[in-house]
C-alpha cells in the first residue's frame, strides 16, 4: 500500500471524510482532525513504517496540505 493511501485510510477511519474527497492538495484543516486523531495517525505510521513522526513539527515545517504531510513522512522514512 502506498504511503498516501495508508494515510488516507487512517483519516477515513478517524473522521467522516470520504476518501474520494481527499487529494494531495486537501488542506489539513479541512480533514476535521483533532489532536487525538493526529496521535492515532502518528502511532499507525510508527507501527507500519517503524519511524517516529513528531506531529508537533507540522506547524514549524510549514505543512499545510495532505501532500505536504505525505512528503514529510516520506522524508522521515528515508532518513
PDB file of N, CA and C in Angstrom:
ATOM      1  N   UNK A   1       0.850  -1.179   0.000  1.00  0.00           N
ATOM      2  CA  UNK A   1       0.000   0.000   0.000  1.00  0.00           C
ATOM      3  C   UNK A   1       0.900   1.249   0.000  1.00  0.00           C
ATOM      4  N   UNK A   2       0.581   2.158  -0.853  1.00  0.00           N
ATOM      5  CA  UNK A   2       1.323   3.408  -0.950  1.00  0.00           C
ATOM      6  C   UNK A   2       1.098   4.251   0.305  1.00  0.00           C
ATOM      7  N   UNK A   3       2.094   5.045   0.646  1.00  0.00           N
ATOM      8  CA  UNK A   3       2.032   5.885   1.848  1.00  0.00           C
ATOM      9  C   UNK A   3       0.804   6.795   1.849  1.00  0.00           C
ATOM     10  N   UNK A   4       0.537   7.458   0.724  1.00  0.00           N
ATOM     11  CA  UNK A   4      -0.624   8.347   0.634  1.00  0.00           C
ATOM     12  C   UNK A   4      -1.902   7.571   0.951  1.00  0.00           C
ATOM     13  N   UNK A   5      -2.062   6.407   0.342  1.00  0.00           N
ATOM     14  CA  UNK A   5      -3.270   5.599   0.565  1.00  0.00           C
ATOM     15  C   UNK A   5      -3.393   5.156   2.021  1.00  0.00           C
ATOM     16  N   UNK A   6      -2.258   4.812   2.627  1.00  0.00           N
ATOM     17  CA  UNK A   6      -2.271   4.404   4.031  1.00  0.00           C
ATOM     18  C   UNK A   6      -2.746   5.550   4.919  1.00  0.00           C
ATOM     19  N   UNK A   7      -2.224   6.740   4.677  1.00  0.00           N
ATOM     20  CA  UNK A   7      -2.620   7.900   5.486  1.00  0.00           C
ATOM     21  C   UNK A   7      -4.091   8.248   5.259  1.00  0.00           C
ATOM     22  N   UNK A   8      -4.547   8.190   4.013  1.00  0.00           N
ATOM     23  CA  UNK A   8      -5.965   8.450   3.717  1.00  0.00           C
ATOM     24  C   UNK A   8      -6.842   7.428   4.440  1.00  0.00           C
ATOM     25  N   UNK A   9      -6.425   6.174   4.448  1.00  0.00           N
ATOM     26  CA  UNK A   9      -7.186   5.135   5.148  1.00  0.00           C
ATOM     27  C   UNK A   9      -7.296   5.460   6.636  1.00  0.00           C
ATOM     28  N   UNK A  10      -6.197   5.911   7.218  1.00  0.00           N
ATOM     29  CA  UNK A  10      -6.220   6.292   8.633  1.00  0.00           C
ATOM     30  C   UNK A  10      -7.187   7.450   8.868  1.00  0.00           C
ATOM     31  N   UNK A  11      -7.149   8.437   7.991  1.00  0.00           N
ATOM     32  CA  UNK A  11      -8.021   9.610   8.130  1.00  0.00           C
ATOM     33  C   UNK A  11      -9.484   9.216   8.021  1.00  0.00           C
ATOM     34  N   UNK A  12      -9.825   8.368   7.063  1.00  0.00           N
ATOM     35  CA  UNK A  12     -11.232   7.984   6.876  1.00  0.00           C
ATOM     36  C   UNK A  12     -11.744   7.125   8.021  1.00  0.00           C
ATOM     37  N   UNK A  13     -10.842   6.392   8.677  1.00  0.00           N
ATOM     38  CA  UNK A  13     -11.257   5.612   9.846  1.00  0.00           C
ATOM     39  C   UNK A  13     -11.527   6.518  11.053  1.00  0.00           C
ATOM     40  N   UNK A  14     -10.873   7.669  11.086  1.00  0.00           N
ATOM     41  CA  UNK A  14     -10.981   8.570  12.238  1.00  0.00           C
ATOM     42  C   UNK A  14     -12.029   9.668  12.064  1.00  0.00           C
ATOM     43  N   UNK A  15     -12.401   9.948  10.816  1.00  0.00           N
ATOM     44  CA  UNK A  15     -13.311  11.063  10.538  1.00  0.00           C
ATOM     45  C   UNK A  15     -14.447  10.612   9.637  1.00  0.00           C
ATOM     46  N   UNK A  16     -15.331  11.551   9.329  1.00  0.00           N
ATOM     47  CA  UNK A  16     -16.436  11.283   8.410  1.00  0.00           C
ATOM     48  C   UNK A  16     -16.100  11.706   6.982  1.00  0.00           C
ATOM     49  N   UNK A  17     -14.852  12.044   6.729  1.00  0.00           N
ATOM     50  CA  UNK A  17     -14.436  12.499   5.408  1.00  0.00           C
ATOM     51  C   UNK A  17     -14.360  11.297   4.468  1.00  0.00           C
ATOM     52  N   UNK A  18     -14.942  11.445   3.282  1.00  0.00           N
ATOM     53  CA  UNK A  18     -14.937  10.396   2.269  1.00  0.00           C
ATOM     54  C   UNK A  18     -13.575  10.356   1.593  1.00  0.00           C
ATOM     55  N   UNK A  19     -13.010   9.174   1.434  1.00  0.00           N
ATOM     56  CA  UNK A  19     -11.672   9.039   0.853  1.00  0.00           C
ATOM     57  C   UNK A  19     -11.589   9.605  -0.564  1.00  0.00           C
ATOM     58  N   UNK A  20     -12.698   9.593  -1.282  1.00  0.00           N
ATOM     59  CA  UNK A  20     -12.697  10.108  -2.651  1.00  0.00           C
ATOM     60  C   UNK A  20     -12.593  11.632  -2.697  1.00  0.00           C
ATOM     61  N   UNK A  21     -12.831  12.272  -1.570  1.00  0.00           N
ATOM     62  CA  UNK A  21     -12.742  13.734  -1.489  1.00  0.00           C
ATOM     63  C   UNK A  21     -11.347  14.195  -1.094  1.00  0.00           C
ATOM     64  N   UNK A  22     -10.477  13.257  -0.733  1.00  0.00           N
ATOM     65  CA  UNK A  22      -9.149  13.600  -0.238  1.00  0.00           C
ATOM     66  C   UNK A  22      -8.121  13.497  -1.361  1.00  0.00           C
ATOM     67  N   UNK A  23      -7.383  14.583  -1.561  1.00  0.00           N
ATOM     68  CA  UNK A  23      -6.298  14.610  -2.542  1.00  0.00           C
ATOM     69  C   UNK A  23      -5.043  15.130  -1.854  1.00  0.00           C
ATOM     70  N   UNK A  24      -3.947  15.125  -2.578  1.00  0.00           N
ATOM     71  CA  UNK A  24      -2.705  15.680  -2.035  1.00  0.00           C
ATOM     72  C   UNK A  24      -2.862  17.172  -1.741  1.00  0.00           C
ATOM     73  N   UNK A  25      -3.746  17.844  -2.447  1.00  0.00           N
ATOM     74  CA  UNK A  25      -3.940  19.280  -2.279  1.00  0.00           C
ATOM     75  C   UNK A  25      -4.913  19.632  -1.152  1.00  0.00           C
ATOM     76  N   UNK A  26      -5.540  18.645  -0.550  1.00  0.00           N
ATOM     77  CA  UNK A  26      -6.507  18.897   0.513  1.00  0.00           C
ATOM     78  C   UNK A  26      -5.808  19.536   1.720  1.00  0.00           C
ATOM     79  N   UNK A  27      -6.275  20.712   2.145  1.00  0.00           N
ATOM     80  CA  UNK A  27      -5.684  21.330   3.348  1.00  0.00           C
ATOM     81  C   UNK A  27      -5.954  20.465   4.580  1.00  0.00           C
ATOM     82  N   UNK A  28      -4.965  20.348   5.445  1.00  0.00           N
ATOM     83  CA  UNK A  28      -5.141  19.555   6.658  1.00  0.00           C
ATOM     84  C   UNK A  28      -6.299  20.079   7.497  1.00  0.00           C
ATOM     85  N   UNK A  29      -6.536  21.382   7.437  1.00  0.00           N
ATOM     86  CA  UNK A  29      -7.612  21.978   8.223  1.00  0.00           C
ATOM     87  C   UNK A  29      -8.994  21.511   7.769  1.00  0.00           C
ATOM     88  N   UNK A  30      -9.116  21.024   6.543  1.00  0.00           N
ATOM     89  CA  UNK A  30     -10.406  20.562   6.028  1.00  0.00           C
ATOM     90  C   UNK A  30     -10.686  19.089   6.355  1.00  0.00           C
ATOM     91  N   UNK A  31      -9.757  18.419   7.013  1.00  0.00           N
ATOM     92  CA  UNK A  31      -9.920  16.991   7.285  1.00  0.00           C
ATOM     93  C   UNK A  31     -10.599  16.711   8.616  1.00  0.00           C
ATOM     94  N   UNK A  32     -10.948  17.760   9.354  1.00  0.00           N
ATOM     95  CA  UNK A  32     -11.654  17.614  10.633  1.00  0.00           C
ATOM     96  C   UNK A  32     -10.901  16.747  11.634  1.00  0.00           C
ATOM     97  N   UNK A  33      -9.571  16.807  11.603  1.00  0.00           N
ATOM     98  CA  UNK A  33      -8.767  16.034  12.536  1.00  0.00           C
ATOM     99  C   UNK A  33      -8.564  16.820  13.823  1.00  0.00           C
ATOM    100  N   UNK A  34      -8.703  16.142  14.946  1.00  0.00           N
ATOM    101  CA  UNK A  34      -8.404  16.738  16.244  1.00  0.00           C
ATOM    102  C   UNK A  34      -7.053  16.186  16.704  1.00  0.00           C
ATOM    103  N   UNK A  35      -6.521  16.729  17.769  1.00  0.00           N
ATOM    104  CA  UNK A  35      -5.173  16.344  18.196  1.00  0.00           C
ATOM    105  C   UNK A  35      -5.040  14.841  18.448  1.00  0.00           C
ATOM    106  N   UNK A  36      -6.061  14.221  19.004  1.00  0.00           N
ATOM    107  CA  UNK A  36      -6.003  12.782  19.258  1.00  0.00           C
ATOM    108  C   UNK A  36      -5.942  11.994  17.942  1.00  0.00           C
ATOM    109  N   UNK A  37      -6.582  12.504  16.884  1.00  0.00           N
ATOM    110  CA  UNK A  37      -6.515  11.858  15.570  1.00  0.00           C
ATOM    111  C   UNK A  37      -5.079  11.870  15.050  1.00  0.00           C
ATOM    112  N   UNK A  38      -4.403  12.998  15.227  1.00  0.00           N
ATOM    113  CA  UNK A  38      -3.006  13.089  14.786  1.00  0.00           C
ATOM    114  C   UNK A  38      -2.139  12.089  15.545  1.00  0.00           C
ATOM    115  N   UNK A  39      -2.412  11.923  16.827  1.00  0.00           N
ATOM    116  CA  UNK A  39      -1.661  10.955  17.628  1.00  0.00           C
ATOM    117  C   UNK A  39      -1.928   9.538  17.103  1.00  0.00           C
ATOM    118  N   UNK A  40      -3.169   9.236  16.764  1.00  0.00           N
ATOM    119  CA  UNK A  40      -3.512   7.921  16.225  1.00  0.00           C
ATOM    120  C   UNK A  40      -2.790   7.668  14.902  1.00  0.00           C
ATOM    121  N   UNK A  41      -2.727   8.685  14.050  1.00  0.00           N
ATOM    122  CA  UNK A  41      -2.018   8.556  12.779  1.00  0.00           C
ATOM    123  C   UNK A  41      -0.526   8.375  13.038  1.00  0.00           C
ATOM    124  N   UNK A  42      -0.001   9.122  13.997  1.00  0.00           N
ATOM    125  CA  UNK A  42       1.413   9.016  14.361  1.00  0.00           C
ATOM    126  C   UNK A  42       1.750   7.584  14.808  1.00  0.00           C
ATOM    127  N   UNK A  43       0.899   6.989  15.643  1.00  0.00           N
ATOM    128  CA  UNK A  43       1.110   5.628  16.137  1.00  0.00           C
ATOM    129  C   UNK A  43       1.006   4.620  14.988  1.00  0.00           C
ATOM    130  N   UNK A  44       0.025   4.794  14.118  1.00  0.00           N
ATOM    131  CA  UNK A  44      -0.137   3.884  12.978  1.00  0.00           C
ATOM    132  C   UNK A  44       1.076   3.928  12.052  1.00  0.00           C
ATOM    133  N   UNK A  45       1.604   5.125  11.819  1.00  0.00           N
ATOM    134  CA  UNK A  45       2.794   5.264  10.966  1.00  0.00           C
ATOM    135  C   UNK A  45       4.005   4.611  11.621  1.00  0.00           C
ATOM    136  N   UNK A  46       4.124   4.745  12.915  1.00  0.00           N
ATOM    137  CA  UNK A  46       5.252   4.129  13.613  1.00  0.00           C
ATOM    138  C   UNK A  46       5.151   2.611  13.559  1.00  0.00           C
ATOM    139  N   UNK A  47       3.940   2.078  13.725  1.00  0.00           N
ATOM    140  CA  UNK A  47       3.744   0.624  13.664  1.00  0.00           C
ATOM    141  C   UNK A  47       4.059   0.076  12.275  1.00  0.00           C
ATOM    142  N   UNK A  48       3.568   0.757  11.246  1.00  0.00           N
ATOM    143  CA  UNK A  48       3.719   0.242   9.883  1.00  0.00           C
ATOM    144  C   UNK A  48       5.122   0.473   9.323  1.00  0.00           C
ATOM    145  N   UNK A  49       5.675   1.657   9.565  1.00  0.00           N
ATOM    146  CA  UNK A  49       6.940   2.015   8.931  1.00  0.00           C
ATOM    147  C   UNK A  49       8.117   2.069   9.906  1.00  0.00           C
ATOM    148  N   UNK A  50       7.842   1.932  11.203  1.00  0.00           N
ATOM    149  CA  UNK A  50       8.902   1.924  12.187  1.00  0.00           C
ATOM    150  C   UNK A  50       9.607   3.257  12.365  1.00  0.00           C
ATOM    151  N   UNK A  51       8.936   4.324  11.979  1.00  0.00           N
ATOM    152  CA  UNK A  51       9.547   5.648  12.034  1.00  0.00           C
ATOM    153  C   UNK A  51       8.710   6.546  12.946  1.00  0.00           C
ATOM    154  N   UNK A  52       9.356   7.135  13.956  1.00  0.00           N
ATOM    155  CA  UNK A  52       8.603   8.075  14.784  1.00  0.00           C
ATOM    156  C   UNK A  52       8.396   9.394  14.036  1.00  0.00           C
ATOM    157  N   UNK A  53       7.180   9.854  14.004  1.00  0.00           N
ATOM    158  CA  UNK A  53       6.833  11.112  13.355  1.00  0.00           C
ATOM    159  C   UNK A  53       6.407  12.084  14.448  1.00  0.00           C
ATOM    160  N   UNK A  54       7.047  13.230  14.500  1.00  0.00           N
ATOM    161  CA  UNK A  54       6.693  14.224  15.502  1.00  0.00           C
ATOM    162  C   UNK A  54       5.638  15.168  14.928  1.00  0.00           C
ATOM    163  N   UNK A  55       4.400  14.922  15.288  1.00  0.00           N
ATOM    164  CA  UNK A  55       3.279  15.705  14.767  1.00  0.00           C
ATOM    165  C   UNK A  55       3.407  17.181  15.168  1.00  0.00           C
ATOM    166  N   UNK A  56       4.055  17.452  16.271  1.00  0.00           N
ATOM    167  CA  UNK A  56       4.220  18.836  16.727  1.00  0.00           C
ATOM    168  C   UNK A  56       5.047  19.670  15.747  1.00  0.00           C
ATOM    169  N   UNK A  57       5.821  19.013  14.889  1.00  0.00           N
ATOM    170  CA  UNK A  57       6.654  19.726  13.914  1.00  0.00           C
ATOM    171  C   UNK A  57       5.872  20.244  12.705  1.00  0.00           C
ATOM    172  N   UNK A  58       4.636  19.850  12.551  1.00  0.00           N
ATOM    173  CA  UNK A  58       3.881  20.221  11.353  1.00  0.00           C
ATOM    174  C   UNK A  58       3.823  21.724  11.141  1.00  0.00           C
ATOM    175  N   UNK A  59       3.526  22.460  12.185  1.00  0.00           N
ATOM    176  CA  UNK A  59       3.452  23.916  12.060  1.00  0.00           C
ATOM    177  C   UNK A  59       4.800  24.541  11.766  1.00  0.00           C
ATOM    178  N   UNK A  60       5.839  24.001  12.361  1.00  0.00           N
ATOM    179  CA  UNK A  60       7.185  24.529  12.165  1.00  0.00           C
ATOM    180  C   UNK A  60       7.712  24.242  10.765  1.00  0.00           C
ATOM    181  N   UNK A  61       7.256  23.166  10.165  1.00  0.00           N
ATOM    182  CA  UNK A  61       7.755  22.751   8.848  1.00  0.00           C
ATOM    183  C   UNK A  61       6.901  23.303   7.708  1.00  0.00           C
ATOM    184  N   UNK A  62       5.931  24.153   8.022  1.00  0.00           N
ATOM    185  CA  UNK A  62       5.044  24.735   7.007  1.00  0.00           C
ATOM    186  C   UNK A  62       4.292  23.651   6.228  1.00  0.00           C
ATOM    187  N   UNK A  63       3.730  22.700   6.957  1.00  0.00           N
ATOM    188  CA  UNK A  63       2.971  21.608   6.360  1.00  0.00           C
ATOM    189  C   UNK A  63       1.498  21.980   6.433  1.00  0.00           C
ATOM    190  N   UNK A  64       0.921  22.266   5.270  1.00  0.00           N
ATOM    191  CA  UNK A  64      -0.461  22.751   5.221  1.00  0.00           C
ATOM    192  C   UNK A  64      -1.418  21.802   4.524  1.00  0.00           C
ATOM    193  N   UNK A  65      -0.932  21.014   3.582  1.00  0.00           N
ATOM    194  CA  UNK A  65      -1.799  20.111   2.830  1.00  0.00           C
ATOM    195  C   UNK A  65      -1.445  18.660   3.142  1.00  0.00           C
ATOM    196  N   UNK A  66      -2.321  17.766   2.731  1.00  0.00           N
ATOM    197  CA  UNK A  66      -2.042  16.350   2.930  1.00  0.00           C
ATOM    198  C   UNK A  66      -0.793  15.943   2.149  1.00  0.00           C
ATOM    199  N   UNK A  67      -0.604  16.517   0.978  1.00  0.00           N
ATOM    200  CA  UNK A  67       0.594  16.226   0.195  1.00  0.00           C
ATOM    201  C   UNK A  67       1.858  16.648   0.927  1.00  0.00           C
ATOM    202  N   UNK A  68       1.824  17.803   1.574  1.00  0.00           N
ATOM    203  CA  UNK A  68       2.965  18.253   2.376  1.00  0.00           C
ATOM    204  C   UNK A  68       3.254  17.242   3.490  1.00  0.00           C
ATOM    205  N   UNK A  69       2.189  16.757   4.122  1.00  0.00           N
ATOM    206  CA  UNK A  69       2.336  15.797   5.212  1.00  0.00           C
ATOM    207  C   UNK A  69       2.909  14.476   4.700  1.00  0.00           C
ATOM    208  N   UNK A  70       2.406  14.000   3.575  1.00  0.00           N
ATOM    209  CA  UNK A  70       2.912  12.752   2.988  1.00  0.00           C
ATOM    210  C   UNK A  70       4.402  12.900   2.657  1.00  0.00           C
ATOM    211  N   UNK A  71       4.781  14.028   2.088  1.00  0.00           N
ATOM    212  CA  UNK A  71       6.188  14.274   1.758  1.00  0.00           C
ATOM    213  C   UNK A  71       7.046  14.304   3.020  1.00  0.00           C
ATOM    214  N   UNK A  72       6.534  14.928   4.082  1.00  0.00           N
ATOM    215  CA  UNK A  72       7.242  14.989   5.364  1.00  0.00           C
ATOM    216  C   UNK A  72       7.470  13.586   5.916  1.00  0.00           C
ATOM    217  N   UNK A  73       6.432  12.757   5.891  1.00  0.00           N
ATOM    218  CA  UNK A  73       6.536  11.397   6.398  1.00  0.00           C
ATOM    219  C   UNK A  73       7.491  10.589   5.509  1.00  0.00           C
ATOM    220  N   UNK A  74       7.380  10.757   4.224  1.00  0.00           N
ATOM    221  CA  UNK A  74       8.253  10.056   3.275  1.00  0.00           C
ATOM    222  C   UNK A  74       9.724  10.376   3.549  1.00  0.00           C
ATOM    223  N   UNK A  75      10.021  11.636   3.799  1.00  0.00           N
ATOM    224  CA  UNK A  75      11.398  12.044   4.121  1.00  0.00           C
ATOM    225  C   UNK A  75      11.855  11.396   5.423  1.00  0.00           C
ATOM    226  N   UNK A  76      10.974  11.325   6.402  1.00  0.00           N
ATOM    227  CA  UNK A  76      11.316  10.711   7.693  1.00  0.00           C
ATOM    228  C   UNK A  76      11.610   9.223   7.515  1.00  0.00           C
ATOM    229  N   UNK A  77      10.870   8.568   6.638  1.00  0.00           N
ATOM    230  CA  UNK A  77      11.087   7.136   6.379  1.00  0.00           C
ATOM    231  C   UNK A  77      12.445   6.921   5.719  1.00  0.00           C
ATOM    232  N   UNK A  78      12.800   7.809   4.806  1.00  0.00           N
ATOM    233  CA  UNK A  78      14.076   7.683   4.084  1.00  0.00           C
ATOM    234  C   UNK A  78      15.280   7.996   4.957  1.00  0.00           C
ATOM    235  N   UNK A  79      15.061   8.780   6.007  1.00  0.00           N
ATOM    236  CA  UNK A  79      16.193   9.212   6.872  1.00  0.00           C
ATOM    237  C   UNK A  79      16.702   8.094   7.734  1.00  0.00           C
TER     238      UNK A  79
END
